[in-house]
GROMACS .gro file of C-alpha atoms in nm:
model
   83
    1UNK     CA    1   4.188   8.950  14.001
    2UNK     CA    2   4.219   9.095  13.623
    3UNK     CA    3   4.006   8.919  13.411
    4UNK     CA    4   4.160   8.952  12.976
    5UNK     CA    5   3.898   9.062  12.787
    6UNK     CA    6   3.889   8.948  12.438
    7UNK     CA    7   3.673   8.945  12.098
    8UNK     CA    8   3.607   8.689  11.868
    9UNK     CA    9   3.644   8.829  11.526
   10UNK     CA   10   3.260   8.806  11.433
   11UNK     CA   11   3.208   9.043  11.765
   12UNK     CA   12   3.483   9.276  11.664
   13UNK     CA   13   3.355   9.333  11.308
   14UNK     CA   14   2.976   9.369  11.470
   15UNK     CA   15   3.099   9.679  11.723
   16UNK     CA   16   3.281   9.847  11.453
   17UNK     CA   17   2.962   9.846  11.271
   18UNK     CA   18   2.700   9.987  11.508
   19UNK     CA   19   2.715  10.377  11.566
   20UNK     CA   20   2.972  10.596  11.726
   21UNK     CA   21   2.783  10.630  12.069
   22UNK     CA   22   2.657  10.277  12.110
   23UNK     CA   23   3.015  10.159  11.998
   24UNK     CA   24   3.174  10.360  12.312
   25UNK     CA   25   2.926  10.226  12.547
   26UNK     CA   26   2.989   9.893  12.454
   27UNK     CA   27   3.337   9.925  12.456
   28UNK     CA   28   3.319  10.066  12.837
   29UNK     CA   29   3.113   9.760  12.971
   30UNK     CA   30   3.386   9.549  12.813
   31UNK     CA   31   3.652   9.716  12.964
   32UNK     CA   32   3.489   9.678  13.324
   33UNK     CA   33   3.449   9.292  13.287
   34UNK     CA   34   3.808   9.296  13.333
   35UNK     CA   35   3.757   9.380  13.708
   36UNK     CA   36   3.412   9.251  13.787
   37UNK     CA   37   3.291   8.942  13.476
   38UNK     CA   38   2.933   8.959  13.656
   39UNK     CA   39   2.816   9.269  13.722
   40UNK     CA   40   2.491   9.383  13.845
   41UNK     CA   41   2.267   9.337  13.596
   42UNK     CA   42   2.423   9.019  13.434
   43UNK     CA   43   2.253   8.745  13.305
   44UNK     CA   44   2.370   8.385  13.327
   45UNK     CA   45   2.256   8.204  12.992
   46UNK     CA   46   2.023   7.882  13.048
   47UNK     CA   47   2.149   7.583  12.927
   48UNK     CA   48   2.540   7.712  12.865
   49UNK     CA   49   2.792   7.625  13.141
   50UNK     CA   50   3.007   7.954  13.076
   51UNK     CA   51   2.817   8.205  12.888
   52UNK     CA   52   2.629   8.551  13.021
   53UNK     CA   53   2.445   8.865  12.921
   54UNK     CA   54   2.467   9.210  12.964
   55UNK     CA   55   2.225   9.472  12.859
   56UNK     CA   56   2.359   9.809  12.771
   57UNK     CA   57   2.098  10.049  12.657
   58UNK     CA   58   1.969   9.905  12.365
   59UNK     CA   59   2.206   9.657  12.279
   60UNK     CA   60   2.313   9.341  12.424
   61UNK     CA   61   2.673   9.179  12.512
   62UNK     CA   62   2.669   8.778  12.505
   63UNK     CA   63   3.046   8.697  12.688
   64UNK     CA   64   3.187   8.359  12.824
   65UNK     CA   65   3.387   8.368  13.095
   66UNK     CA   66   3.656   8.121  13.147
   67UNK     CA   67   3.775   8.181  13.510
   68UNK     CA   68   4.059   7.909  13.557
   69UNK     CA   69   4.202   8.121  13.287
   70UNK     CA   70   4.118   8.451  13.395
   71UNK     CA   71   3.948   8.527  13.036
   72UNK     CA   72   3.656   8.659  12.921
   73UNK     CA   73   3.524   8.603  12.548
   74UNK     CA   74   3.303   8.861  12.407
   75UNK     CA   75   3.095   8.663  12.180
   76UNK     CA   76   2.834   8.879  12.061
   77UNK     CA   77   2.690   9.229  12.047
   78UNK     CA   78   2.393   9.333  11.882
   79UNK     CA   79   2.077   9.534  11.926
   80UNK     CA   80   1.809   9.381  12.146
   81UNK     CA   81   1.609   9.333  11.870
   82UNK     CA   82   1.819   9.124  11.647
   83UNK     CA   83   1.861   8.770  11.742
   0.00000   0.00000   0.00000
């Protein structure tokens, strides 16, 4: 199964904002949710029916995945230490 991988526009205008390397990085991990939505490492949000984590390097990924559709919604990224 081929999960879609899409951004909401808040998401899209924060990864064009962070730096060049961190941008690509992020950018990779998004690209391999469309083969595996929980990878190793994931975290399953408390509280939210749909929505995970990722942690790459210093920056974190907040998706939803949607799997009757085969979609997952990248929500959020940000540095760890913003909230």
């Amino acid at each position: 199964m081929t999960y879609l991988v899409e951004f909401t526009s808040g998401a899209a205008r924060a990864i064009r904002k962070l730096p060049r390397p961190a941008r690509a990085r992020i950018l990779a991990a998004a690209e391999s949710l469309t083969s595996n939505p929980r990878p190793p490492g994931a975290t399953k949000l408390v509280g939210e029916a749909t929505a995970w984590r990722v942690r790459i390097g210093d920056y974190r990924l907040i998706y939803e995945i949607k799997d009757e559709h085969l979609l997952v919604t990248l929500v959020r990224a940000a540095h760890r230490r913003l909230r």
